[in-house]
Backbone atoms as SQL, in Angstrom:
CREATE TABLE atoms (id INTEGER PRIMARY KEY, chain TEXT, resi INTEGER, resn TEXT, atom TEXT, x REAL, y REAL, z REAL);
INSERT INTO atoms VALUES
  (1, 'A', 1, 'MET', 'N', -1.120, 3.979, 25.606),
  (2, 'A', 1, 'MET', 'CA', -0.860, 4.512, 24.280),
  (3, 'A', 1, 'MET', 'C', -0.152, 3.468, 23.411),
  (4, 'A', 2, 'LYS', 'N', 0.724, 2.676, 24.038),
  (5, 'A', 2, 'LYS', 'CA', 1.434, 1.651, 23.298),
  (6, 'A', 2, 'LYS', 'C', 0.453, 0.649, 22.694),
  (7, 'A', 3, 'LEU', 'N', -0.584, 0.316, 23.448),
  (8, 'A', 3, 'LEU', 'CA', -1.606, -0.616, 22.955),
  (9, 'A', 3, 'LEU', 'C', -2.285, -0.047, 21.710),
  (10, 'A', 4, 'PHE', 'N', -2.599, 1.240, 21.732),
  (11, 'A', 4, 'PHE', 'CA', -3.231, 1.902, 20.582),
  (12, 'A', 4, 'PHE', 'C', -2.372, 1.754, 19.330),
  (13, 'A', 5, 'TRP', 'N', -1.066, 2.031, 19.449),
  (14, 'A', 5, 'TRP', 'CA', -0.171, 1.956, 18.295),
  (15, 'A', 5, 'TRP', 'C', 0.034, 0.515, 17.846),
  (16, 'A', 6, 'ASN', 'N', 0.039, -0.417, 18.790),
  (17, 'A', 6, 'ASN', 'CA', 0.143, -1.828, 18.407),
  (18, 'A', 6, 'ASN', 'C', -1.087, -2.293, 17.643),
  (19, 'A', 7, 'ILE', 'N', -2.252, -1.823, 18.054),
  (20, 'A', 7, 'ILE', 'CA', -3.488, -2.166, 17.329),
  (21, 'A', 7, 'ILE', 'C', -3.437, -1.591, 15.924),
  (22, 'A', 8, 'LEU', 'N', -3.007, -0.345, 15.797),
  (23, 'A', 8, 'LEU', 'CA', -2.884, 0.268, 14.467),
  (24, 'A', 8, 'LEU', 'C', -1.862, -0.470, 13.609),
  (25, 'A', 9, 'ARG', 'N', -0.776, -0.924, 14.212),
  (26, 'A', 9, 'ARG', 'CA', 0.238, -1.679, 13.472),
  (27, 'A', 9, 'ARG', 'C', -0.335, -2.992, 12.954),
  (28, 'A', 10, 'VAL', 'N', -1.102, -3.679, 13.799),
  (29, 'A', 10, 'VAL', 'CA', -1.727, -4.938, 13.372),
  (30, 'A', 10, 'VAL', 'C', -2.753, -4.670, 12.272),
  (31, 'A', 11, 'LEU', 'N', -3.519, -3.607, 12.411),
  (32, 'A', 11, 'LEU', 'CA', -4.502, -3.261, 11.368),
  (33, 'A', 11, 'LEU', 'C', -3.813, -2.935, 10.048),
  (34, 'A', 12, 'LEU', 'N', -2.700, -2.209, 10.106),
  (35, 'A', 12, 'LEU', 'CA', -1.951, -1.909, 8.883),
  (36, 'A', 12, 'LEU', 'C', -1.410, -3.202, 8.268),
  (37, 'A', 13, 'ALA', 'N', -0.930, -4.097, 9.112),
  (38, 'A', 13, 'ALA', 'CA', -0.424, -5.381, 8.612),
  (39, 'A', 13, 'ALA', 'C', -1.532, -6.170, 7.923),
  (40, 'A', 14, 'ILE', 'N', -2.697, -6.227, 8.539),
  (41, 'A', 14, 'ILE', 'CA', -3.835, -6.939, 7.947),
  (42, 'A', 14, 'ILE', 'C', -4.228, -6.291, 6.624),
  (43, 'A', 15, 'PHE', 'N', -4.250, -4.965, 6.605),
  (44, 'A', 15, 'PHE', 'CA', -4.575, -4.249, 5.371),
  (45, 'A', 15, 'PHE', 'C', -3.578, -4.587, 4.264),
  (46, 'A', 16, 'MET', 'N', -2.285, -4.594, 4.599),
  (47, 'A', 16, 'MET', 'CA', -1.259, -4.893, 3.598),
  (48, 'A', 16, 'MET', 'C', -1.391, -6.326, 3.080),
  (49, 'A', 17, 'ILE', 'N', -1.640, -7.264, 3.975),
  (50, 'A', 17, 'ILE', 'CA', -1.801, -8.662, 3.566),
  (51, 'A', 17, 'ILE', 'C', -3.024, -8.811, 2.670),
  (52, 'A', 18, 'TYR', 'N', -4.124, -8.171, 3.070),
  (53, 'A', 18, 'TYR', 'CA', -5.347, -8.240, 2.266),
  (54, 'A', 18, 'TYR', 'C', -5.137, -7.585, 0.896),
  (55, 'A', 19, 'ALA', 'N', -4.563, -6.388, 0.896),
  (56, 'A', 19, 'ALA', 'CA', -4.334, -5.673, -0.376),
  (57, 'A', 19, 'ALA', 'C', -3.404, -6.469, -1.275),
  (58, 'A', 20, 'GLY', 'N', -2.362, -7.045, -0.703),
  (59, 'A', 20, 'GLY', 'CA', -1.444, -7.854, -1.491),
  (60, 'A', 20, 'GLY', 'C', -2.124, -9.074, -2.076),
  (61, 'A', 21, 'ALA', 'N', -2.964, -9.731, -1.295),
  (62, 'A', 21, 'ALA', 'CA', -3.691, -10.906, -1.783),
  (63, 'A', 21, 'ALA', 'C', -4.629, -10.532, -2.924),
  (64, 'A', 22, 'GLN', 'N', -5.175, -9.338, -2.888),
  (65, 'A', 22, 'GLN', 'CA', -6.076, -8.885, -3.946),
  (66, 'A', 22, 'GLN', 'C', -5.354, -8.781, -5.296),
  (67, 'A', 23, 'HIS', 'N', -4.042, -8.611, -5.264),
  (68, 'A', 23, 'HIS', 'CA', -3.273, -8.559, -6.511),
  (69, 'A', 23, 'HIS', 'C', -3.335, -9.890, -7.265),
  (70, 'A', 24, 'PHE', 'N', -3.593, -10.963, -6.551),
  (71, 'A', 24, 'PHE', 'CA', -3.691, -12.289, -7.172),
  (72, 'A', 24, 'PHE', 'C', -5.134, -12.642, -7.525),
  (73, 'A', 25, 'VAL', 'N', -6.061, -12.106, -6.750),
  (74, 'A', 25, 'VAL', 'CA', -7.475, -12.415, -6.936),
  (75, 'A', 25, 'VAL', 'C', -8.094, -11.560, -8.033),
  (76, 'A', 26, 'ASN', 'N', -7.663, -10.317, -8.137),
  (77, 'A', 26, 'ASN', 'CA', -8.303, -9.355, -9.024),
  (78, 'A', 26, 'ASN', 'C', -7.261, -8.630, -9.891),
  (79, 'A', 27, 'VAL', 'N', -6.521, -9.383, -10.666),
  (80, 'A', 27, 'VAL', 'CA', -5.425, -8.841, -11.483),
  (81, 'A', 27, 'VAL', 'C', -5.921, -7.753, -12.434),
  (82, 'A', 28, 'ASP', 'N', -7.060, -7.966, -13.057),
  (83, 'A', 28, 'ASP', 'CA', -7.574, -6.996, -14.029),
  (84, 'A', 28, 'ASP', 'C', -7.834, -5.630, -13.401),
  (85, 'A', 29, 'PHE', 'N', -8.273, -5.598, -12.156),
  (86, 'A', 29, 'PHE', 'CA', -8.516, -4.330, -11.475),
  (87, 'A', 29, 'PHE', 'C', -7.232, -3.513, -11.397),
  (88, 'A', 30, 'PHE', 'N', -6.112, -4.164, -11.096),
  (89, 'A', 30, 'PHE', 'CA', -4.850, -3.462, -10.901),
  (90, 'A', 30, 'PHE', 'C', -4.171, -3.079, -12.213),
  (91, 'A', 31, 'LYS', 'N', -4.541, -3.709, -13.313),
  (92, 'A', 31, 'LYS', 'CA', -3.916, -3.374, -14.601),
  (93, 'A', 31, 'LYS', 'C', -4.125, -1.913, -14.968),
  (94, 'A', 32, 'ALA', 'N', -5.266, -1.363, -14.593),
  (95, 'A', 32, 'ALA', 'CA', -5.559, 0.030, -14.924),
  (96, 'A', 32, 'ALA', 'C', -4.614, 1.000, -14.221),
  (97, 'A', 33, 'PHE', 'N', -3.993, 0.570, -13.135),
  (98, 'A', 33, 'PHE', 'CA', -3.088, 1.442, -12.391),
  (99, 'A', 33, 'PHE', 'C', -1.674, 1.462, -12.963),
  (100, 'A', 34, 'ILE', 'N', -1.350, 0.500, -13.813),
  (101, 'A', 34, 'ILE', 'CA', -0.003, 0.403, -14.379),
  (102, 'A', 34, 'ILE', 'C', 0.059, 1.273, -15.638),
  (103, 'A', 35, 'PRO', 'N', 0.986, 2.218, -15.684),
  (104, 'A', 35, 'PRO', 'CA', 1.099, 3.074, -16.879),
  (105, 'A', 35, 'PRO', 'C', 1.344, 2.240, -18.141),
  (106, 'A', 36, 'ASP', 'N', 0.824, 2.715, -19.249),
  (107, 'A', 36, 'ASP', 'CA', 0.922, 1.987, -20.519),
  (108, 'A', 36, 'ASP', 'C', 2.356, 1.787, -20.996),
  (109, 'A', 37, 'PHE', 'N', 3.272, 2.678, -20.609),
  (110, 'A', 37, 'PHE', 'CA', 4.641, 2.539, -21.093),
  (111, 'A', 37, 'PHE', 'C', 5.393, 1.388, -20.406),
  (112, 'A', 38, 'LEU', 'N', 4.834, 0.835, -19.348),
  (113, 'A', 38, 'LEU', 'CA', 5.466, -0.304, -18.687),
  (114, 'A', 38, 'LEU', 'C', 4.961, -1.609, -19.302),
  (115, 'A', 39, 'VAL', 'N', 5.870, -2.527, -19.497),
  (116, 'A', 39, 'VAL', 'CA', 5.510, -3.846, -20.028),
  (117, 'A', 39, 'VAL', 'C', 5.418, -4.829, -18.866),
  (118, 'A', 40, 'TYR', 'N', 4.940, -6.025, -19.160),
  (119, 'A', 40, 'TYR', 'CA', 4.814, -7.084, -18.148),
  (120, 'A', 40, 'TYR', 'C', 3.945, -6.643, -16.968),
  (121, 'A', 41, 'LYS', 'N', 2.782, -6.089, -17.291),
  (122, 'A', 41, 'LYS', 'CA', 1.883, -5.586, -16.259),
  (123, 'A', 41, 'LYS', 'C', 1.518, -6.668, -15.241),
  (124, 'A', 42, 'ALA', 'N', 1.228, -7.868, -15.709),
  (125, 'A', 42, 'ALA', 'CA', 0.844, -8.936, -14.784),
  (126, 'A', 42, 'ALA', 'C', 1.982, -9.227, -13.805),
  (127, 'A', 43, 'PHE', 'N', 3.211, -9.253, -14.304),
  (128, 'A', 43, 'PHE', 'CA', 4.356, -9.494, -13.418),
  (129, 'A', 43, 'PHE', 'C', 4.448, -8.400, -12.358),
  (130, 'A', 44, 'ILE', 'N', 4.281, -7.153, -12.760),
  (131, 'A', 44, 'ILE', 'CA', 4.354, -6.024, -11.830),
  (132, 'A', 44, 'ILE', 'C', 3.270, -6.169, -10.759),
  (133, 'A', 45, 'ILE', 'N', 2.082, -6.557, -11.175),
  (134, 'A', 45, 'ILE', 'CA', 0.970, -6.716, -10.233),
  (135, 'A', 45, 'ILE', 'C', 1.261, -7.843, -9.250),
  (136, 'A', 46, 'TYR', 'N', 1.690, -8.997, -9.759),
  (137, 'A', 46, 'TYR', 'CA', 1.993, -10.126, -8.878),
  (138, 'A', 46, 'TYR', 'C', 3.158, -9.791, -7.943),
  (139, 'A', 47, 'ALA', 'N', 4.194, -9.174, -8.472),
  (140, 'A', 47, 'ALA', 'CA', 5.367, -8.843, -7.654),
  (141, 'A', 47, 'ALA', 'C', 4.995, -7.866, -6.539),
  (142, 'A', 48, 'SER', 'N', 4.207, -6.849, -6.873),
  (143, 'A', 48, 'SER', 'CA', 3.815, -5.901, -5.830),
  (144, 'A', 48, 'SER', 'C', 2.899, -6.572, -4.806),
  (145, 'A', 49, 'GLY', 'N', 2.097, -7.530, -5.252),
  (146, 'A', 49, 'GLY', 'CA', 1.263, -8.288, -4.319),
  (147, 'A', 49, 'GLY', 'C', 2.100, -9.108, -3.357),
  (148, 'A', 50, 'VAL', 'N', 3.125, -9.772, -3.872),
  (149, 'A', 50, 'VAL', 'CA', 4.023, -10.560, -3.015),
  (150, 'A', 50, 'VAL', 'C', 4.713, -9.642, -2.008),
  (151, 'A', 51, 'ILE', 'N', 5.180, -8.509, -2.477),
  (152, 'A', 51, 'ILE', 'CA', 5.871, -7.560, -1.593),
  (153, 'A', 51, 'ILE', 'C', 4.921, -7.067, -0.502),
  (154, 'A', 52, 'GLU', 'N', 3.706, -6.715, -0.867),
  (155, 'A', 52, 'GLU', 'CA', 2.748, -6.229, 0.122),
  (156, 'A', 52, 'GLU', 'C', 2.438, -7.295, 1.171),
  (157, 'A', 53, 'VAL', 'N', 2.216, -8.528, 0.740),
  (158, 'A', 53, 'VAL', 'CA', 1.926, -9.616, 1.689),
  (159, 'A', 53, 'VAL', 'C', 3.127, -9.831, 2.611),
  (160, 'A', 54, 'MET', 'N', 4.321, -9.890, 2.031),
  (161, 'A', 54, 'MET', 'CA', 5.524, -10.117, 2.848),
  (162, 'A', 54, 'MET', 'C', 5.725, -8.990, 3.867),
  (163, 'A', 55, 'LEU', 'N', 5.556, -7.754, 3.437),
  (164, 'A', 55, 'LEU', 'CA', 5.725, -6.632, 4.363),
  (165, 'A', 55, 'LEU', 'C', 4.662, -6.655, 5.455),
  (166, 'A', 56, 'GLY', 'N', 3.441, -7.023, 5.101),
  (167, 'A', 56, 'GLY', 'CA', 2.381, -7.131, 6.100),
  (168, 'A', 56, 'GLY', 'C', 2.693, -8.186, 7.143),
  (169, 'A', 57, 'ILE', 'N', 3.178, -9.328, 6.705),
  (170, 'A', 57, 'ILE', 'CA', 3.542, -10.403, 7.646),
  (171, 'A', 57, 'ILE', 'C', 4.703, -9.957, 8.523),
  (172, 'A', 58, 'LEU', 'N', 5.728, -9.356, 7.918),
  (173, 'A', 58, 'LEU', 'CA', 6.885, -8.899, 8.688),
  (174, 'A', 58, 'LEU', 'C', 6.523, -7.824, 9.702),
  (175, 'A', 59, 'LEU', 'N', 5.518, -7.018, 9.386),
  (176, 'A', 59, 'LEU', 'CA', 5.076, -5.974, 10.316),
  (177, 'A', 59, 'LEU', 'C', 4.506, -6.587, 11.598),
  (178, 'A', 60, 'LEU', 'N', 4.035, -7.807, 11.532),
  (179, 'A', 60, 'LEU', 'CA', 3.486, -8.493, 12.700),
  (180, 'A', 60, 'LEU', 'C', 4.569, -9.106, 13.591),
  (181, 'A', 61, 'ILE', 'N', 5.772, -9.236, 13.071),
  (182, 'A', 61, 'ILE', 'CA', 6.871, -9.859, 13.817),
  (183, 'A', 61, 'ILE', 'C', 7.694, -8.752, 14.471),
  (184, 'A', 62, 'PRO', 'N', 7.701, -8.701, 15.815),
  (185, 'A', 62, 'PRO', 'CA', 8.337, -7.569, 16.512),
  (186, 'A', 62, 'PRO', 'C', 9.760, -7.251, 16.055),
  (187, 'A', 63, 'GLN', 'N', 10.584, -8.241, 15.813),
  (188, 'A', 63, 'GLN', 'CA', 11.972, -7.948, 15.456),
  (189, 'A', 63, 'GLN', 'C', 12.126, -7.383, 14.044),
  (190, 'A', 64, 'TYR', 'N', 11.070, -7.495, 13.217),
  (191, 'A', 64, 'TYR', 'CA', 11.127, -6.994, 11.837),
  (192, 'A', 64, 'TYR', 'C', 10.181, -5.823, 11.579),
  (193, 'A', 65, 'LYS', 'N', 9.479, -5.373, 12.603),
  (194, 'A', 65, 'LYS', 'CA', 8.435, -4.366, 12.363),
  (195, 'A', 65, 'LYS', 'C', 8.987, -3.044, 11.827),
  (196, 'A', 66, 'ARG', 'N', 10.152, -2.619, 12.283),
  (197, 'A', 66, 'ARG', 'CA', 10.712, -1.356, 11.776),
  (198, 'A', 66, 'ARG', 'C', 11.162, -1.496, 10.330),
  (199, 'A', 67, 'THR', 'N', 11.767, -2.630, 10.001),
  (200, 'A', 67, 'THR', 'CA', 12.191, -2.878, 8.626),
  (201, 'A', 67, 'THR', 'C', 10.979, -2.955, 7.709),
  (202, 'A', 68, 'ALA', 'N', 9.946, -3.679, 8.156),
  (203, 'A', 68, 'ALA', 'CA', 8.722, -3.795, 7.363),
  (204, 'A', 68, 'ALA', 'C', 8.063, -2.432, 7.181),
  (205, 'A', 69, 'ALA', 'N', 8.016, -1.645, 8.246),
  (206, 'A', 69, 'ALA', 'CA', 7.415, -0.316, 8.155),
  (207, 'A', 69, 'ALA', 'C', 8.186, 0.559, 7.177),
  (208, 'A', 70, 'SER', 'N', 9.505, 0.439, 7.168),
  (209, 'A', 70, 'SER', 'CA', 10.314, 1.200, 6.207),
  (210, 'A', 70, 'SER', 'C', 9.987, 0.778, 4.780),
  (211, 'A', 71, 'GLY', 'N', 9.827, -0.523, 4.572),
  (212, 'A', 71, 'GLY', 'CA', 9.459, -1.023, 3.250),
  (213, 'A', 71, 'GLY', 'C', 8.083, -0.550, 2.827),
  (214, 'A', 72, 'ILE', 'N', 7.133, -0.562, 3.752),
  (215, 'A', 72, 'ILE', 'CA', 5.783, -0.081, 3.446),
  (216, 'A', 72, 'ILE', 'C', 5.824, 1.403, 3.129),
  (217, 'A', 73, 'PHE', 'N', 6.597, 2.159, 3.889),
  (218, 'A', 73, 'PHE', 'CA', 6.732, 3.589, 3.649),
  (219, 'A', 73, 'PHE', 'C', 7.233, 3.852, 2.225),
  (220, 'A', 74, 'VAL', 'N', 8.295, 3.174, 1.839),
  (221, 'A', 74, 'VAL', 'CA', 8.859, 3.354, 0.490),
  (222, 'A', 74, 'VAL', 'C', 7.849, 2.925, -0.569),
  (223, 'A', 75, 'LEU', 'N', 7.202, 1.791, -0.361),
  (224, 'A', 75, 'LEU', 'CA', 6.213, 1.292, -1.324),
  (225, 'A', 75, 'LEU', 'C', 5.056, 2.280, -1.490),
  (226, 'A', 76, 'MET', 'N', 4.553, 2.813, -0.387),
  (227, 'A', 76, 'MET', 'CA', 3.434, 3.759, -0.457),
  (228, 'A', 76, 'MET', 'C', 3.853, 5.068, -1.125),
  (229, 'A', 77, 'ILE', 'N', 5.102, 5.492, -0.906),
  (230, 'A', 77, 'ILE', 'CA', 5.620, 6.679, -1.606),
  (231, 'A', 77, 'ILE', 'C', 5.685, 6.405, -3.104),
  (232, 'A', 78, 'CYS', 'N', 6.119, 5.205, -3.466),
  (233, 'A', 78, 'CYS', 'CA', 6.193, 4.838, -4.896),
  (234, 'A', 78, 'CYS', 'C', 4.810, 4.803, -5.533),
  (235, 'A', 79, 'PHE', 'N', 3.796, 4.379, -4.772),
  (236, 'A', 79, 'PHE', 'CA', 2.434, 4.303, -5.289),
  (237, 'A', 79, 'PHE', 'C', 1.725, 5.660, -5.300),
  (238, 'A', 80, 'LEU', 'N', 2.228, 6.633, -4.561),
  (239, 'A', 80, 'LEU', 'CA', 1.565, 7.936, -4.450),
  (240, 'A', 80, 'LEU', 'C', 1.325, 8.621, -5.800),
  (241, 'A', 81, 'PRO', 'N', 2.283, 8.669, -6.720),
  (242, 'A', 81, 'PRO', 'CA', 2.013, 9.324, -8.009),
  (243, 'A', 81, 'PRO', 'C', 0.843, 8.685, -8.767),
  (244, 'A', 82, 'ILE', 'N', 0.672, 7.392, -8.619),
  (245, 'A', 82, 'ILE', 'CA', -0.447, 6.712, -9.279),
  (246, 'A', 82, 'ILE', 'C', -1.766, 7.265, -8.757),
  (247, 'A', 83, 'HIS', 'N', -1.844, 7.483, -7.447),
  (248, 'A', 83, 'HIS', 'CA', -3.087, 7.977, -6.851),
  (249, 'A', 83, 'HIS', 'C', -3.331, 9.443, -7.184),
  (250, 'A', 84, 'VAL', 'N', -2.261, 10.227, -7.250),
  (251, 'A', 84, 'VAL', 'CA', -2.405, 11.631, -7.668),
  (252, 'A', 84, 'VAL', 'C', -2.874, 11.674, -9.116),
  (253, 'A', 85, 'TRP', 'N', -2.244, 10.894, -9.980),
  (254, 'A', 85, 'TRP', 'CA', -2.634, 10.830, -11.393),
  (255, 'A', 85, 'TRP', 'C', -4.103, 10.429, -11.514),
  (256, 'A', 86, 'ASP', 'N', -4.532, 9.482, -10.704),
  (257, 'A', 86, 'ASP', 'CA', -5.905, 8.998, -10.768),
  (258, 'A', 86, 'ASP', 'C', -6.918, 10.098, -10.436),
  (259, 'A', 87, 'VAL', 'N', -6.578, 10.971, -9.508),
  (260, 'A', 87, 'VAL', 'CA', -7.479, 12.066, -9.134),
  (261, 'A', 87, 'VAL', 'C', -7.722, 12.994, -10.320),
  (262, 'A', 88, 'PHE', 'N', -6.682, 13.243, -11.113),
  (263, 'A', 88, 'PHE', 'CA', -6.785, 14.194, -12.222),
  (264, 'A', 88, 'PHE', 'C', -7.081, 13.546, -13.568),
  (265, 'A', 89, 'SER', 'N', -7.204, 12.235, -13.581),
  (266, 'A', 89, 'SER', 'CA', -7.458, 11.505, -14.821),
  (267, 'A', 89, 'SER', 'C', -8.917, 11.660, -15.254),
  (268, 'A', 90, 'ALA', 'N', -9.122, 11.685, -16.568),
  (269, 'A', 90, 'ALA', 'CA', -10.494, 11.746, -17.094),
  (270, 'A', 90, 'ALA', 'C', -11.272, 10.477, -16.745),
  (271, 'A', 91, 'ASN', 'N', -10.574, 9.341, -16.741),
  (272, 'A', 91, 'ASN', 'CA', -11.178, 8.060, -16.385),
  (273, 'A', 91, 'ASN', 'C', -10.339, 7.406, -15.286),
  (274, 'A', 92, 'PRO', 'N', -10.639, 7.713, -14.024),
  (275, 'A', 92, 'PRO', 'CA', -9.823, 7.154, -12.943),
  (276, 'A', 92, 'PRO', 'C', -9.816, 5.631, -12.953),
  (277, 'A', 93, 'ALA', 'N', -8.645, 5.065, -12.682),
  (278, 'A', 93, 'ALA', 'CA', -8.504, 3.605, -12.633),
  (279, 'A', 93, 'ALA', 'C', -9.339, 3.017, -11.510),
  (280, 'A', 94, 'ILE', 'N', -9.520, 3.764, -10.457),
  (281, 'A', 94, 'ILE', 'CA', -10.277, 3.284, -9.308),
  (282, 'A', 94, 'ILE', 'C', -11.773, 3.211, -9.613),
  (283, 'A', 95, 'GLY', 'N', -12.210, 3.888, -10.675),
  (284, 'A', 95, 'GLY', 'CA', -13.608, 3.796, -11.075),
  (285, 'A', 95, 'GLY', 'C', -14.331, 5.127, -11.131),
  (286, 'A', 96, 'SER', 'N', -14.143, 5.950, -10.105),
  (287, 'A', 96, 'SER', 'CA', -14.820, 7.248, -10.092),
  (288, 'A', 96, 'SER', 'C', -13.900, 8.296, -9.461),
  (289, 'A', 97, 'HIS', 'N', -14.216, 9.554, -9.738),
  (290, 'A', 97, 'HIS', 'CA', -13.429, 10.635, -9.141),
  (291, 'A', 97, 'HIS', 'C', -13.616, 10.666, -7.632),
  (292, 'A', 98, 'GLU', 'N', -14.815, 10.334, -7.168),
  (293, 'A', 98, 'GLU', 'CA', -15.072, 10.312, -5.732),
  (294, 'A', 98, 'GLU', 'C', -14.189, 9.272, -5.045),
  (295, 'A', 99, 'ALA', 'N', -14.095, 8.097, -5.637),
  (296, 'A', 99, 'ALA', 'CA', -13.255, 7.039, -5.070),
  (297, 'A', 99, 'ALA', 'C', -11.788, 7.450, -5.101),
  (298, 'A', 100, 'ALA', 'N', -11.363, 8.088, -6.185),
  (299, 'A', 100, 'ALA', 'CA', -9.977, 8.552, -6.285),
  (300, 'A', 100, 'ALA', 'C', -9.691, 9.613, -5.226),
  (301, 'A', 101, 'LEU', 'N', -10.654, 10.487, -4.972),
  (302, 'A', 101, 'LEU', 'CA', -10.483, 11.538, -3.964),
  (303, 'A', 101, 'LEU', 'C', -10.435, 10.966, -2.550),
  (304, 'A', 102, 'ILE', 'N', -11.071, 9.844, -2.333),
  (305, 'A', 102, 'ILE', 'CA', -11.013, 9.172, -1.028),
  (306, 'A', 102, 'ILE', 'C', -9.697, 8.409, -0.893),
  (307, 'A', 103, 'ARG', 'N', -9.282, 7.784, -1.964),
  (308, 'A', 103, 'ARG', 'CA', -8.091, 6.929, -1.937),
  (309, 'A', 103, 'ARG', 'C', -6.808, 7.733, -1.740),
  (310, 'A', 104, 'LEU', 'N', -6.732, 8.934, -2.281),
  (311, 'A', 104, 'LEU', 'CA', -5.510, 9.741, -2.148),
  (312, 'A', 104, 'LEU', 'C', -5.221, 10.094, -0.683),
  (313, 'A', 105, 'PRO', 'N', -6.174, 10.641, 0.066),
  (314, 'A', 105, 'PRO', 'CA', -5.881, 10.910, 1.484),
  (315, 'A', 105, 'PRO', 'C', -5.598, 9.623, 2.269),
  (316, 'A', 106, 'LEU', 'N', -6.259, 8.536, 1.899),
  (317, 'A', 106, 'LEU', 'CA', -5.978, 7.254, 2.547),
  (318, 'A', 106, 'LEU', 'C', -4.516, 6.864, 2.321),
  (319, 'A', 107, 'GLN', 'N', -4.010, 7.106, 1.128),
  (320, 'A', 107, 'GLN', 'CA', -2.614, 6.814, 0.820),
  (321, 'A', 107, 'GLN', 'C', -1.693, 7.636, 1.723),
  (322, 'A', 108, 'LEU', 'N', -2.050, 8.885, 1.949),
  (323, 'A', 108, 'LEU', 'CA', -1.252, 9.744, 2.823),
  (324, 'A', 108, 'LEU', 'C', -1.282, 9.247, 4.264),
  (325, 'A', 109, 'VAL', 'N', -2.424, 8.739, 4.707),
  (326, 'A', 109, 'VAL', 'CA', -2.531, 8.159, 6.052),
  (327, 'A', 109, 'VAL', 'C', -1.637, 6.921, 6.157),
  (328, 'A', 110, 'LEU', 'N', -1.649, 6.079, 5.135),
  (329, 'A', 110, 'LEU', 'CA', -0.799, 4.884, 5.144),
  (330, 'A', 110, 'LEU', 'C', 0.679, 5.263, 5.194),
  (331, 'A', 111, 'ILE', 'N', 1.051, 6.297, 4.465),
  (332, 'A', 111, 'ILE', 'CA', 2.438, 6.775, 4.482),
  (333, 'A', 111, 'ILE', 'C', 2.803, 7.257, 5.886),
  (334, 'A', 112, 'ALA', 'N', 1.915, 8.042, 6.495),
  (335, 'A', 112, 'ALA', 'CA', 2.178, 8.570, 7.840),
  (336, 'A', 112, 'ALA', 'C', 2.279, 7.437, 8.872),
  (337, 'A', 113, 'LEU', 'N', 1.393, 6.460, 8.786),
  (338, 'A', 113, 'LEU', 'CA', 1.443, 5.331, 9.717),
  (339, 'A', 113, 'LEU', 'C', 2.732, 4.540, 9.549),
  (340, 'A', 114, 'ALA', 'N', 3.071, 4.242, 8.308),
  (341, 'A', 114, 'ALA', 'CA', 4.300, 3.493, 8.052),
  (342, 'A', 114, 'ALA', 'C', 5.502, 4.257, 8.599),
  (343, 'A', 115, 'TYR', 'N', 5.521, 5.567, 8.392),
  (344, 'A', 115, 'TYR', 'CA', 6.615, 6.373, 8.908),
  (345, 'A', 115, 'TYR', 'C', 6.667, 6.303, 10.426),
  (346, 'A', 116, 'LYS', 'N', 5.529, 6.403, 11.067),
  (347, 'A', 116, 'LYS', 'CA', 5.445, 6.333, 12.537),
  (348, 'A', 116, 'LYS', 'C', 6.034, 5.018, 13.035),
  (349, 'A', 117, 'PHE', 'N', 5.733, 3.914, 12.340),
  (350, 'A', 117, 'PHE', 'CA', 6.196, 2.609, 12.789),
  (351, 'A', 117, 'PHE', 'C', 7.669, 2.347, 12.494),
  (352, 'A', 118, 'THR', 'N', 8.304, 3.246, 11.756),
  (353, 'A', 118, 'THR', 'CA', 9.755, 3.106, 11.550),
  (354, 'A', 118, 'THR', 'C', 10.516, 3.620, 12.773),
  (355, 'A', 119, 'LYS', 'N', 9.841, 4.365, 13.623),
  (356, 'A', 119, 'LYS', 'CA', 10.468, 4.945, 14.812),
  (357, 'A', 119, 'LYS', 'C', 10.338, 3.990, 15.988),
  (358, 'A', 120, 'ASN', 'N', 11.246, 4.115, 16.942),
  (359, 'A', 120, 'ASN', 'CA', 11.145, 3.323, 18.172),
  (360, 'A', 120, 'ASN', 'C', 9.890, 3.728, 18.929),
  (361, 'A', 121, 'GLN', 'N', 9.230, 2.745, 19.490),
  (362, 'A', 121, 'GLN', 'CA', 8.001, 3.043, 20.253),
  (363, 'A', 121, 'GLN', 'C', 8.236, 2.792, 21.714);
């Protein structure tokens, strides 16, 4: 069972590193997720990308995995309202209502996984 959870932890780390890197590759895609009342959208996108990459890398290092998982948990909770808003938006930032409906449960899975990895295994 420990092997199963370690594989999931590595997969989550890879996902976080990939998602964070996408913040630098595809900045325009992420701009739609930033509410209009916030300024410096590009900075927010780059900063969240750096945080995601760093947390993904730290999740791979055994002595930092619980700290990284806690950071991912908090980050995913912070991103949750964006995904809920996207489901009910007339023009979802993700592109379609179907994609938004898929992304919201995925966000909940990421939150649950991050929470699981904050616990001793």
